[in-house]
GROMACS .gro file of C-alpha atoms in nm:
model
  499
    1UNK     CA    1  -0.846  -3.237   2.007
    2UNK     CA    2  -0.743  -2.873   1.843
    3UNK     CA    3  -1.093  -2.730   1.917
    4UNK     CA    4  -1.132  -2.894   2.307
    5UNK     CA    5  -0.817  -2.623   2.358
    6UNK     CA    6  -0.934  -2.338   2.179
    7UNK     CA    7  -1.006  -1.984   2.339
    8UNK     CA    8  -1.283  -1.757   2.338
    9UNK     CA    9  -1.289  -1.466   2.174
   10UNK     CA   10  -1.299  -1.289   2.474
   11UNK     CA   11  -0.942  -1.500   2.583
   12UNK     CA   12  -0.825  -1.444   2.224
   13UNK     CA   13  -0.830  -1.068   2.215
   14UNK     CA   14  -0.686  -1.035   2.585
   15UNK     CA   15  -0.386  -1.226   2.485
   16UNK     CA   16  -0.356  -1.013   2.164
   17UNK     CA   17  -0.408  -0.719   2.383
   18UNK     CA   18  -0.155  -0.862   2.621
   19UNK     CA   19   0.100  -0.888   2.318
   20UNK     CA   20   0.031  -0.545   2.217
   21UNK     CA   21   0.032  -0.352   2.524
   22UNK     CA   22   0.399  -0.522   2.605
   23UNK     CA   23   0.545  -0.490   2.320
   24UNK     CA   24   0.439  -0.129   2.317
   25UNK     CA   25   0.534  -0.087   2.650
   26UNK     CA   26   0.837  -0.249   2.633
   27UNK     CA   27   0.948   0.002   2.317
   28UNK     CA   28   0.770   0.268   2.571
   29UNK     CA   29   1.024   0.156   2.859
   30UNK     CA   30   1.375   0.131   2.608
   31UNK     CA   31   1.267   0.472   2.454
   32UNK     CA   32   1.220   0.675   2.741
   33UNK     CA   33   1.579   0.499   2.962
   34UNK     CA   34   1.778   0.580   2.640
   35UNK     CA   35   1.689   0.907   2.643
   36UNK     CA   36   1.663   1.008   3.019
   37UNK     CA   37   2.019   0.813   3.001
   38UNK     CA   38   2.129   1.056   2.691
   39UNK     CA   39   2.048   1.343   2.834
   40UNK     CA   40   2.193   1.262   3.158
   41UNK     CA   41   2.561   1.152   2.959
   42UNK     CA   42   2.529   1.451   2.755
   43UNK     CA   43   2.500   1.689   3.104
   44UNK     CA   44   2.796   1.486   3.290
   45UNK     CA   45   3.042   1.550   2.893
   46UNK     CA   46   2.929   1.926   2.918
   47UNK     CA   47   2.992   1.893   3.317
   48UNK     CA   48   3.376   1.738   3.259
   49UNK     CA   49   3.439   1.982   3.011
   50UNK     CA   50   3.372   2.260   3.175
   51UNK     CA   51   3.607   2.121   3.463
   52UNK     CA   52   3.891   2.082   3.230
   53UNK     CA   53   3.840   2.469   3.175
   54UNK     CA   54   3.781   2.561   3.514
   55UNK     CA   55   4.098   2.358   3.679
   56UNK     CA   56   4.305   2.513   3.325
   57UNK     CA   57   4.204   2.857   3.467
   58UNK     CA   58   4.237   2.771   3.782
   59UNK     CA   59   4.653   2.615   3.818
   60UNK     CA   60   4.743   2.950   3.610
   61UNK     CA   61   4.603   3.192   3.802
   62UNK     CA   62   4.692   2.984   4.147
   63UNK     CA   63   5.071   2.879   3.974
   64UNK     CA   64   4.966   2.533   4.066
   65UNK     CA   65   5.002   2.212   3.997
   66UNK     CA   66   4.770   2.123   4.295
   67UNK     CA   67   4.430   2.178   4.250
   68UNK     CA   68   4.196   2.209   4.523
   69UNK     CA   69   3.886   2.004   4.432
   70UNK     CA   70   3.540   2.145   4.450
   71UNK     CA   71   3.266   1.983   4.536
   72UNK     CA   72   2.938   2.047   4.327
   73UNK     CA   73   2.574   2.071   4.466
   74UNK     CA   74   2.481   1.672   4.420
   75UNK     CA   75   2.738   1.621   4.680
   76UNK     CA   76   2.978   1.453   4.433
   77UNK     CA   77   3.318   1.552   4.288
   78UNK     CA   78   3.493   1.542   3.956
   79UNK     CA   79   3.718   1.232   3.907
   80UNK     CA   80   4.044   1.433   3.784
   81UNK     CA   81   4.386   1.374   3.663
   82UNK     CA   82   4.680   1.647   3.674
   83UNK     CA   83   5.009   1.514   3.495
   84UNK     CA   84   5.348   1.665   3.337
   85UNK     CA   85   5.499   1.567   3.007
   86UNK     CA   86   5.752   1.323   3.270
   87UNK     CA   87   5.472   1.113   3.387
   88UNK     CA   88   5.458   1.255   3.693
   89UNK     CA   89   5.107   1.287   3.879
   90UNK     CA   90   5.053   1.628   3.990
   91UNK     CA   91   4.696   1.599   4.147
   92UNK     CA   92   4.439   1.335   4.088
   93UNK     CA   93   4.092   1.243   4.252
   94UNK     CA   94   4.083   0.989   4.525
   95UNK     CA   95   3.951   0.766   4.379
   96UNK     CA   96   4.125   0.755   4.061
   97UNK     CA   97   4.455   0.608   4.328
   98UNK     CA   98   4.291   0.315   4.341
   99UNK     CA   99   4.310   0.257   3.971
  100UNK     CA  100   4.567   0.459   3.792
  101UNK     CA  101   4.847   0.542   4.110
  102UNK     CA  102   5.115   0.368   3.863
  103UNK     CA  103   4.970   0.491   3.492
  104UNK     CA  104   4.844   0.843   3.390
  105UNK     CA  105   4.537   0.866   3.220
  106UNK     CA  106   4.597   1.088   2.949
  107UNK     CA  107   5.007   1.094   2.928
  108UNK     CA  108   5.113   1.452   2.843
  109UNK     CA  109   5.351   1.525   2.531
  110UNK     CA  110   5.718   1.574   2.614
  111UNK     CA  111   5.728   1.940   2.343
  112UNK     CA  112   5.589   2.222   2.466
  113UNK     CA  113   5.328   2.384   2.222
  114UNK     CA  114   5.249   2.741   2.152
  115UNK     CA  115   4.813   2.721   2.305
  116UNK     CA  116   4.603   2.506   2.501
  117UNK     CA  117   4.490   2.149   2.318
  118UNK     CA  118   4.184   2.031   2.394
  119UNK     CA  119   4.071   1.729   2.331
  120UNK     CA  120   3.872   1.395   2.392
  121UNK     CA  121   4.035   1.055   2.457
  122UNK     CA  122   3.899   0.710   2.577
  123UNK     CA  123   4.029   0.459   2.887
  124UNK     CA  124   3.946   0.172   3.037
  125UNK     CA  125   4.047   0.158   3.425
  126UNK     CA  126   4.217  -0.149   3.554
  127UNK     CA  127   4.134  -0.358   3.812
  128UNK     CA  128   4.051  -0.167   4.093
  129UNK     CA  129   4.296  -0.238   4.406
  130UNK     CA  130   4.124  -0.122   4.761
  131UNK     CA  131   4.443  -0.046   4.981
  132UNK     CA  132   4.542   0.253   4.751
  133UNK     CA  133   4.208   0.405   4.793
  134UNK     CA  134   4.249   0.748   5.006
  135UNK     CA  135   3.911   0.795   4.981
  136UNK     CA  136   3.815   0.685   5.363
  137UNK     CA  137   4.063   0.950   5.488
  138UNK     CA  138   3.917   1.249   5.401
  139UNK     CA  139   3.542   1.108   5.449
  140UNK     CA  140   3.404   1.426   5.657
  141UNK     CA  141   3.452   1.535   5.288
  142UNK     CA  142   3.353   1.300   5.110
  143UNK     CA  143   3.042   1.143   5.109
  144UNK     CA  144   3.030   0.759   5.109
  145UNK     CA  145   2.745   0.694   4.844
  146UNK     CA  146   2.988   0.920   4.596
  147UNK     CA  147   3.250   0.668   4.673
  148UNK     CA  148   3.081   0.326   4.656
  149UNK     CA  149   2.943   0.481   4.361
  150UNK     CA  150   3.305   0.552   4.138
  151UNK     CA  151   3.461   0.231   4.270
  152UNK     CA  152   3.260   0.051   4.020
  153UNK     CA  153   3.419   0.224   3.762
  154UNK     CA  154   3.630  -0.081   3.712
  155UNK     CA  155   3.666  -0.252   3.350
  156UNK     CA  156   3.459   0.012   3.196
  157UNK     CA  157   3.522   0.235   2.875
  158UNK     CA  158   3.565   0.567   2.948
  159UNK     CA  159   3.533   0.889   2.785
  160UNK     CA  160   3.845   1.152   2.890
  161UNK     CA  161   3.780   1.529   2.854
  162UNK     CA  162   4.155   1.706   2.827
  163UNK     CA  163   4.356   1.981   2.789
  164UNK     CA  164   4.747   2.021   2.698
  165UNK     CA  165   4.931   2.323   2.797
  166UNK     CA  166   5.293   2.423   2.804
  167UNK     CA  167   5.435   2.407   3.161
  168UNK     CA  168   5.633   2.774   3.096
  169UNK     CA  169   5.279   2.909   3.116
  170UNK     CA  170   5.165   2.813   3.477
  171UNK     CA  171   5.560   2.864   3.599
  172UNK     CA  172   5.684   3.094   3.352
  173UNK     CA  173   6.033   3.181   3.551
  174UNK     CA  174   6.085   2.788   3.592
  175UNK     CA  175   6.398   2.716   3.322
  176UNK     CA  176   6.330   2.312   3.414
  177UNK     CA  177   6.018   2.364   3.288
  178UNK     CA  178   6.030   2.521   2.951
  179UNK     CA  179   6.005   2.190   2.781
  180UNK     CA  180   5.750   2.013   2.939
  181UNK     CA  181   5.408   2.029   2.928
  182UNK     CA  182   5.086   1.973   3.111
  183UNK     CA  183   4.811   1.768   3.095
  184UNK     CA  184   4.467   1.811   3.238
  185UNK     CA  185   4.169   1.542   3.198
  186UNK     CA  186   3.836   1.411   3.360
  187UNK     CA  187   3.646   1.138   3.285
  188UNK     CA  188   3.290   1.127   3.218
  189UNK     CA  189   3.122   0.912   3.406
  190UNK     CA  190   2.824   0.727   3.297
  191UNK     CA  191   2.747   0.640   3.633
  192UNK     CA  192   2.480   0.948   3.717
  193UNK     CA  193   2.340   0.836   3.354
  194UNK     CA  194   2.327   0.499   3.514
  195UNK     CA  195   2.206   0.576   3.827
  196UNK     CA  196   1.934   0.815   3.637
  197UNK     CA  197   1.823   0.532   3.493
  198UNK     CA  198   1.806   0.297   3.788
  199UNK     CA  199   1.534   0.529   3.949
  200UNK     CA  200   1.333   0.517   3.653
  201UNK     CA  201   1.339   0.143   3.619
  202UNK     CA  202   1.236   0.105   4.008
  203UNK     CA  203   0.928   0.266   3.860
  204UNK     CA  204   0.904   0.107   3.528
  205UNK     CA  205   0.966  -0.250   3.673
  206UNK     CA  206   0.673  -0.302   3.876
  207UNK     CA  207   0.478  -0.033   3.677
  208UNK     CA  208   0.470  -0.181   3.322
  209UNK     CA  209   0.336  -0.519   3.440
  210UNK     CA  210   0.103  -0.343   3.593
  211UNK     CA  211   0.018  -0.179   3.292
  212UNK     CA  212   0.022  -0.497   3.093
  213UNK     CA  213  -0.223  -0.660   3.303
  214UNK     CA  214  -0.484  -0.398   3.358
  215UNK     CA  215  -0.501  -0.369   2.982
  216UNK     CA  216  -0.564  -0.720   2.938
  217UNK     CA  217  -0.808  -0.728   3.192
  218UNK     CA  218  -0.975  -0.445   3.038
  219UNK     CA  219  -1.014  -0.610   2.704
  220UNK     CA  220  -1.126  -0.913   2.861
  221UNK     CA  221  -1.415  -0.733   3.026
  222UNK     CA  222  -1.479  -0.505   2.779
  223UNK     CA  223  -1.523  -0.804   2.468
  224UNK     CA  224  -1.741  -0.999   2.687
  225UNK     CA  225  -1.901  -0.641   2.762
  226UNK     CA  226  -1.962  -0.596   2.333
  227UNK     CA  227  -2.032  -0.955   2.313
  228UNK     CA  228  -2.344  -0.960   2.505
  229UNK     CA  229  -2.535  -0.863   2.216
  230UNK     CA  230  -2.435  -1.105   2.062
  231UNK     CA  231  -2.496  -1.347   2.285
  232UNK     CA  232  -2.845  -1.222   2.352
  233UNK     CA  233  -2.907  -1.234   1.906
  234UNK     CA  234  -2.739  -1.580   1.969
  235UNK     CA  235  -2.989  -1.716   2.211
  236UNK     CA  236  -3.311  -1.515   2.012
  237UNK     CA  237  -3.214  -1.720   1.713
  238UNK     CA  238  -3.166  -2.007   1.872
  239UNK     CA  239  -3.543  -2.030   1.990
  240UNK     CA  240  -3.676  -1.932   1.640
  241UNK     CA  241  -3.781  -2.247   1.465
  242UNK     CA  242  -3.986  -2.338   1.199
  243UNK     CA  243  -4.290  -2.265   1.416
  244UNK     CA  244  -4.242  -1.924   1.523
  245UNK     CA  245  -4.082  -1.793   1.206
  246UNK     CA  246  -4.258  -1.449   1.208
  247UNK     CA  247  -4.069  -1.351   1.558
  248UNK     CA  248  -3.676  -1.157   1.520
  249UNK     CA  249  -3.390  -1.120   1.710
  250UNK     CA  250  -3.307  -0.787   1.899
  251UNK     CA  251  -3.130  -0.487   1.725
  252UNK     CA  252  -2.903  -0.352   1.992
  253UNK     CA  253  -2.950   0.073   1.886
  254UNK     CA  254  -2.529   0.079   1.873
  255UNK     CA  255  -2.512   0.137   1.513
  256UNK     CA  256  -2.253  -0.073   1.479
  257UNK     CA  257  -2.094  -0.439   1.346
  258UNK     CA  258  -2.320  -0.607   1.571
  259UNK     CA  259  -2.656  -0.404   1.506
  260UNK     CA  260  -2.619  -0.455   1.133
  261UNK     CA  261  -2.574  -0.849   1.179
  262UNK     CA  262  -2.890  -0.862   1.369
  263UNK     CA  263  -3.055  -0.663   1.128
  264UNK     CA  264  -2.907  -0.924   0.852
  265UNK     CA  265  -3.038  -1.184   1.055
  266UNK     CA  266  -3.388  -1.061   1.058
  267UNK     CA  267  -3.391  -1.020   0.687
  268UNK     CA  268  -3.270  -1.359   0.662
  269UNK     CA  269  -3.538  -1.476   0.895
  270UNK     CA  270  -3.810  -1.256   0.671
  271UNK     CA  271  -3.669  -1.387   0.350
  272UNK     CA  272  -3.762  -1.751   0.528
  273UNK     CA  273  -4.095  -1.641   0.648
  274UNK     CA  274  -4.170  -1.538   0.310
  275UNK     CA  275  -4.064  -1.884   0.192
  276UNK     CA  276  -4.176  -2.095   0.463
  277UNK     CA  277  -4.549  -1.921   0.344
  278UNK     CA  278  -4.485  -1.949  -0.024
  279UNK     CA  279  -4.417  -2.322   0.065
  280UNK     CA  280  -4.724  -2.402   0.273
  281UNK     CA  281  -4.928  -2.193  -0.008
  282UNK     CA  282  -4.710  -2.416  -0.274
  283UNK     CA  283  -4.819  -2.766  -0.094
  284UNK     CA  284  -5.189  -2.627  -0.067
  285UNK     CA  285  -5.218  -2.505  -0.368
  286UNK     CA  286  -5.048  -2.856  -0.551
  287UNK     CA  287  -5.323  -3.069  -0.337
  288UNK     CA  288  -5.587  -2.849  -0.406
  289UNK     CA  289  -5.542  -2.888  -0.777
  290UNK     CA  290  -5.482  -3.267  -0.742
  291UNK     CA  291  -5.781  -3.324  -0.582
  292UNK     CA  292  -6.036  -3.245  -0.881
  293UNK     CA  293  -5.850  -3.482  -1.165
  294UNK     CA  294  -5.828  -3.731  -0.914
  295UNK     CA  295  -6.196  -3.676  -0.750
  296UNK     CA  296  -6.287  -3.684  -1.152
  297UNK     CA  297  -6.131  -4.022  -1.228
  298UNK     CA  298  -6.257  -4.213  -0.914
  299UNK     CA  299  -6.652  -4.044  -0.950
  300UNK     CA  300  -6.645  -4.179  -1.307
  301UNK     CA  301  -6.492  -4.558  -1.185
  302UNK     CA  302  -6.711  -4.520  -0.919
  303UNK     CA  303  -7.009  -4.465  -1.111
  304UNK     CA  304  -6.874  -4.741  -1.393
  305UNK     CA  305  -6.853  -5.003  -1.135
  306UNK     CA  306  -7.124  -4.983  -0.969
  307UNK     CA  307  -7.362  -5.025  -1.309
  308UNK     CA  308  -7.067  -5.235  -1.496
  309UNK     CA  309  -7.346  -5.369  -1.721
  310UNK     CA  310  -7.511  -5.002  -1.848
  311UNK     CA  311  -7.167  -4.818  -1.812
  312UNK     CA  312  -7.010  -4.705  -2.160
  313UNK     CA  313  -6.668  -4.855  -2.066
  314UNK     CA  314  -6.477  -4.654  -2.412
  315UNK     CA  315  -6.640  -4.364  -2.238
  316UNK     CA  316  -6.474  -4.420  -1.889
  317UNK     CA  317  -6.194  -4.516  -2.009
  318UNK     CA  318  -6.131  -4.191  -2.202
  319UNK     CA  319  -6.233  -4.003  -1.906
  320UNK     CA  320  -5.992  -4.182  -1.737
  321UNK     CA  321  -5.734  -4.143  -1.965
  322UNK     CA  322  -5.793  -3.766  -1.973
  323UNK     CA  323  -5.780  -3.731  -1.580
  324UNK     CA  324  -5.435  -3.926  -1.554
  325UNK     CA  325  -5.284  -3.709  -1.840
  326UNK     CA  326  -5.383  -3.390  -1.629
  327UNK     CA  327  -5.229  -3.560  -1.305
  328UNK     CA  328  -4.945  -3.647  -1.528
  329UNK     CA  329  -4.882  -3.255  -1.673
  330UNK     CA  330  -4.964  -3.137  -1.338
  331UNK     CA  331  -4.683  -3.413  -1.153
  332UNK     CA  332  -4.467  -3.253  -1.418
  333UNK     CA  333  -4.551  -2.915  -1.352
  334UNK     CA  334  -4.451  -2.938  -0.990
  335UNK     CA  335  -4.162  -3.112  -1.072
  336UNK     CA  336  -3.988  -2.860  -1.307
  337UNK     CA  337  -4.135  -2.579  -1.039
  338UNK     CA  338  -3.927  -2.844  -0.754
  339UNK     CA  339  -3.588  -2.823  -0.997
  340UNK     CA  340  -3.620  -2.434  -1.053
  341UNK     CA  341  -3.702  -2.320  -0.700
  342UNK     CA  342  -3.356  -2.600  -0.605
  343UNK     CA  343  -3.191  -2.356  -0.824
  344UNK     CA  344  -3.064  -2.609  -1.028
  345UNK     CA  345  -2.801  -2.490  -1.324
  346UNK     CA  346  -2.933  -2.514  -1.627
  347UNK     CA  347  -2.695  -2.644  -1.931
  348UNK     CA  348  -2.555  -2.352  -2.198
  349UNK     CA  349  -2.610  -2.462  -2.535
  350UNK     CA  350  -2.668  -2.310  -2.823
  351UNK     CA  351  -3.095  -2.270  -2.919
  352UNK     CA  352  -3.238  -2.192  -3.220
  353UNK     CA  353  -3.545  -1.999  -3.111
  354UNK     CA  354  -3.683  -1.976  -3.427
  355UNK     CA  355  -3.692  -2.361  -3.532
  356UNK     CA  356  -3.832  -2.459  -3.164
  357UNK     CA  357  -4.141  -2.216  -3.261
  358UNK     CA  358  -4.164  -2.413  -3.636
  359UNK     CA  359  -4.132  -2.738  -3.423
  360UNK     CA  360  -4.435  -2.637  -3.184
  361UNK     CA  361  -4.665  -2.529  -3.461
  362UNK     CA  362  -4.602  -2.821  -3.666
  363UNK     CA  363  -4.670  -3.075  -3.356
  364UNK     CA  364  -5.019  -2.879  -3.333
  365UNK     CA  365  -5.140  -2.901  -3.717
  366UNK     CA  366  -5.409  -3.066  -3.776
  367UNK     CA  367  -5.542  -3.013  -3.352
  368UNK     CA  368  -5.892  -2.878  -3.288
  369UNK     CA  369  -5.961  -2.554  -3.166
  370UNK     CA  370  -5.795  -2.150  -3.303
  371UNK     CA  371  -5.567  -2.179  -3.642
  372UNK     CA  372  -5.171  -2.119  -3.575
  373UNK     CA  373  -4.991  -1.894  -3.756
  374UNK     CA  374  -4.604  -1.829  -3.767
  375UNK     CA  375  -4.376  -1.570  -3.897
  376UNK     CA  376  -4.033  -1.601  -3.790
  377UNK     CA  377  -3.720  -1.476  -3.904
  378UNK     CA  378  -3.509  -1.767  -4.069
  379UNK     CA  379  -3.241  -1.843  -3.770
  380UNK     CA  380  -3.290  -1.712  -3.382
  381UNK     CA  381  -3.007  -1.884  -3.183
  382UNK     CA  382  -2.978  -1.805  -2.770
  383UNK     CA  383  -2.766  -1.951  -2.503
  384UNK     CA  384  -2.966  -2.163  -2.285
  385UNK     CA  385  -3.138  -2.505  -2.173
  386UNK     CA  386  -3.291  -2.685  -2.466
  387UNK     CA  387  -3.541  -2.831  -2.298
  388UNK     CA  388  -3.622  -2.531  -2.041
  389UNK     CA  389  -3.697  -2.343  -2.349
  390UNK     CA  390  -3.886  -2.570  -2.515
  391UNK     CA  391  -4.067  -2.590  -2.209
  392UNK     CA  392  -4.139  -2.224  -2.185
  393UNK     CA  393  -4.294  -2.172  -2.583
  394UNK     CA  394  -4.463  -2.468  -2.512
  395UNK     CA  395  -4.642  -2.310  -2.217
  396UNK     CA  396  -4.682  -1.991  -2.438
  397UNK     CA  397  -4.862  -2.091  -2.678
  398UNK     CA  398  -5.073  -2.345  -2.504
  399UNK     CA  399  -5.197  -2.059  -2.306
  400UNK     CA  400  -5.266  -1.856  -2.614
  401UNK     CA  401  -5.451  -2.153  -2.773
  402UNK     CA  402  -5.653  -2.185  -2.414
  403UNK     CA  403  -5.774  -1.837  -2.462
  404UNK     CA  404  -5.790  -1.753  -2.823
  405UNK     CA  405  -6.142  -1.759  -3.053
  406UNK     CA  406  -6.006  -1.821  -3.397
  407UNK     CA  407  -5.616  -1.763  -3.403
  408UNK     CA  408  -5.274  -1.765  -3.239
  409UNK     CA  409  -4.973  -1.561  -3.425
  410UNK     CA  410  -4.615  -1.590  -3.330
  411UNK     CA  411  -4.353  -1.378  -3.445
  412UNK     CA  412  -4.017  -1.447  -3.363
  413UNK     CA  413  -3.759  -1.136  -3.423
  414UNK     CA  414  -3.400  -1.006  -3.424
  415UNK     CA  415  -3.375  -0.690  -3.335
  416UNK     CA  416  -2.992  -0.550  -3.238
  417UNK     CA  417  -2.849  -0.786  -2.988
  418UNK     CA  418  -3.216  -0.900  -2.886
  419UNK     CA  419  -3.465  -1.246  -2.995
  420UNK     CA  420  -3.784  -1.123  -2.975
  421UNK     CA  421  -4.091  -1.389  -2.936
  422UNK     CA  422  -4.424  -1.214  -2.988
  423UNK     CA  423  -4.748  -1.488  -2.886
  424UNK     CA  424  -5.089  -1.294  -2.977
  425UNK     CA  425  -5.431  -1.479  -2.968
  426UNK     CA  426  -5.795  -1.288  -3.035
  427UNK     CA  427  -5.925  -1.400  -2.676
  428UNK     CA  428  -6.034  -1.101  -2.357
  429UNK     CA  429  -5.683  -0.971  -2.300
  430UNK     CA  430  -5.585  -0.992  -2.006
  431UNK     CA  431  -5.645  -0.667  -1.786
  432UNK     CA  432  -5.378  -0.444  -1.689
  433UNK     CA  433  -5.390  -0.447  -1.311
  434UNK     CA  434  -5.332  -0.845  -1.366
  435UNK     CA  435  -5.023  -0.809  -1.582
  436UNK     CA  436  -4.824  -0.878  -1.313
  437UNK     CA  437  -5.034  -1.146  -1.138
  438UNK     CA  438  -5.051  -1.424  -1.374
  439UNK     CA  439  -4.753  -1.458  -1.316
  440UNK     CA  440  -4.760  -1.611  -0.984
  441UNK     CA  441  -4.819  -1.971  -0.926
  442UNK     CA  442  -5.184  -2.117  -0.917
  443UNK     CA  443  -5.318  -1.797  -1.070
  444UNK     CA  444  -5.617  -1.779  -1.270
  445UNK     CA  445  -5.805  -1.481  -1.409
  446UNK     CA  446  -6.125  -1.755  -1.487
  447UNK     CA  447  -6.112  -2.004  -1.223
  448UNK     CA  448  -6.361  -2.214  -1.400
  449UNK     CA  449  -6.279  -2.190  -1.733
  450UNK     CA  450  -5.935  -2.247  -1.688
  451UNK     CA  451  -5.984  -2.579  -1.502
  452UNK     CA  452  -6.217  -2.656  -1.721
  453UNK     CA  453  -5.992  -2.644  -2.006
  454UNK     CA  454  -5.693  -2.835  -1.820
  455UNK     CA  455  -5.486  -2.545  -1.693
  456UNK     CA  456  -5.419  -2.505  -1.376
  457UNK     CA  457  -5.251  -2.172  -1.335
  458UNK     CA  458  -4.868  -2.258  -1.341
  459UNK     CA  459  -4.791  -2.184  -1.672
  460UNK     CA  460  -4.702  -1.829  -1.713
  461UNK     CA  461  -4.553  -1.854  -1.377
  462UNK     CA  462  -4.337  -2.148  -1.554
  463UNK     CA  463  -4.239  -1.981  -1.828
  464UNK     CA  464  -4.197  -1.632  -1.657
  465UNK     CA  465  -3.907  -1.782  -1.388
  466UNK     CA  466  -3.694  -1.980  -1.702
  467UNK     CA  467  -3.713  -1.618  -1.914
  468UNK     CA  468  -3.554  -1.480  -1.633
  469UNK     CA  469  -3.315  -1.738  -1.554
  470UNK     CA  470  -3.183  -1.661  -1.893
  471UNK     CA  471  -3.149  -1.362  -1.855
  472UNK     CA  472  -3.431  -1.213  -2.048
  473UNK     CA  473  -3.782  -1.118  -1.980
  474UNK     CA  474  -4.192  -1.189  -2.038
  475UNK     CA  475  -4.391  -0.911  -2.095
  476UNK     CA  476  -4.733  -0.872  -2.197
  477UNK     CA  477  -4.948  -0.626  -2.361
  478UNK     CA  478  -5.207  -0.558  -2.579
  479UNK     CA  479  -5.190  -0.792  -2.907
  480UNK     CA  480  -5.278  -0.642  -3.272
  481UNK     CA  481  -5.519  -0.939  -3.272
  482UNK     CA  482  -5.737  -0.822  -2.987
  483UNK     CA  483  -5.670  -1.012  -2.738
  484UNK     CA  484  -5.319  -1.109  -2.521
  485UNK     CA  485  -4.971  -1.028  -2.617
  486UNK     CA  486  -4.679  -1.200  -2.458
  487UNK     CA  487  -4.362  -1.124  -2.538
  488UNK     CA  488  -4.046  -1.291  -2.489
  489UNK     CA  489  -3.704  -1.139  -2.495
  490UNK     CA  490  -3.403  -1.286  -2.456
  491UNK     CA  491  -3.023  -1.202  -2.620
  492UNK     CA  492  -2.880  -1.334  -2.885
  493UNK     CA  493  -2.552  -1.639  -2.860
  494UNK     CA  494  -2.364  -1.403  -2.991
  495UNK     CA  495  -2.409  -1.137  -2.699
  496UNK     CA  496  -2.441  -1.354  -2.460
  497UNK     CA  497  -2.079  -1.557  -2.560
  498UNK     CA  498  -1.933  -1.231  -2.475
  499UNK     CA  499  -2.097  -1.190  -2.168
   0.00000   0.00000   0.00000
């Protein structure tokens, strides 16, 4: 059920792009709103302080607590209040009368001071009472928008810029006011900052979702466009089968991961094509090798069957047994090759190559053919599969015996961290150009002689494969005996154990 509702790659990229862009857009919106609000509020705070200082200068010059309300360039008015220490509100903004008609914003202290004291505090305006709002009385001077805006201050925690001054600085000849003080205060209204943010919100609210949608659409169609080469590669790969392994997928000229994917697929197809060719060649060669002993066995039996009274049945039996032995050896070789090609894991045990060589030579003692000689150290241990290493040495000795004239010498040496097994014969040797070719399957340098001797061209190929799988090598050189020298090199058991 989960796979039925799984999203495509383009859809997943679109969702991720949408979420990421939404987070970024939200963060951008928060940042720009915060910056605009902070800057506009700072400006309002600066204006409030300047207004307090201007009011102080004006009342001192005019010798009156009745302050003429200035109007700024935006058509708005400061929210101010002038209170003396008795609680008498000498002057206030019209809108503030709807909030603070009985209570001063900042009470003035009872005792006068020698100099003006500037400070800031915070107040919370109470419930707004429209009946006390005298804003409408000066409708010609006060814009309705300003009044409506200022009425939204109810219940807000507001900052107040204030300055306290002795009353005698304003009325020096008035002895009654000698001990009184005057508090001049101006509210720092957040409304202008909020209005500035609101104007930004009117732009951001439709713009940000539209931007996120455009990004998601771009991500979707961009991903679809970027995946078109992948789809072409997939479609072409789906058309390639066993009969057309020589064909290749298209490689886009982008030099990116898609191009590398196409190149990798083509390299894989190259290996598969070569492996299929090798397999077909192997099957053809195996069939060809099987035909000879089968044909020989069939001919022997058919001739004997047509003339049973004149047949030498002992010779017929010997020939049939020999052909059957060749078939069995070929079948064993083919089975081992199949196992090696399948990558079958070899057991890793301690194997003494010197002891294996002595056993091989001992089993051949008394056989017809070249004389076998052994020159081996007492012990030459390696780690590996005993059966495969036994087969390797048997193939090397069989090859040397097959091509030697009089003598085959097997030498086992240990040099530093390596075990060397030299198999020398006094035959015709192997030409230098053919020394790598002989390790290929079903290769014979002397086709007629090898088949007569029972070889099928798999012995050295199998030996080389086993040596490589055990981390070693198999090389061919000229032998001191005059023929060919095959040298097996493996790491000692101690070094392999550390590796």
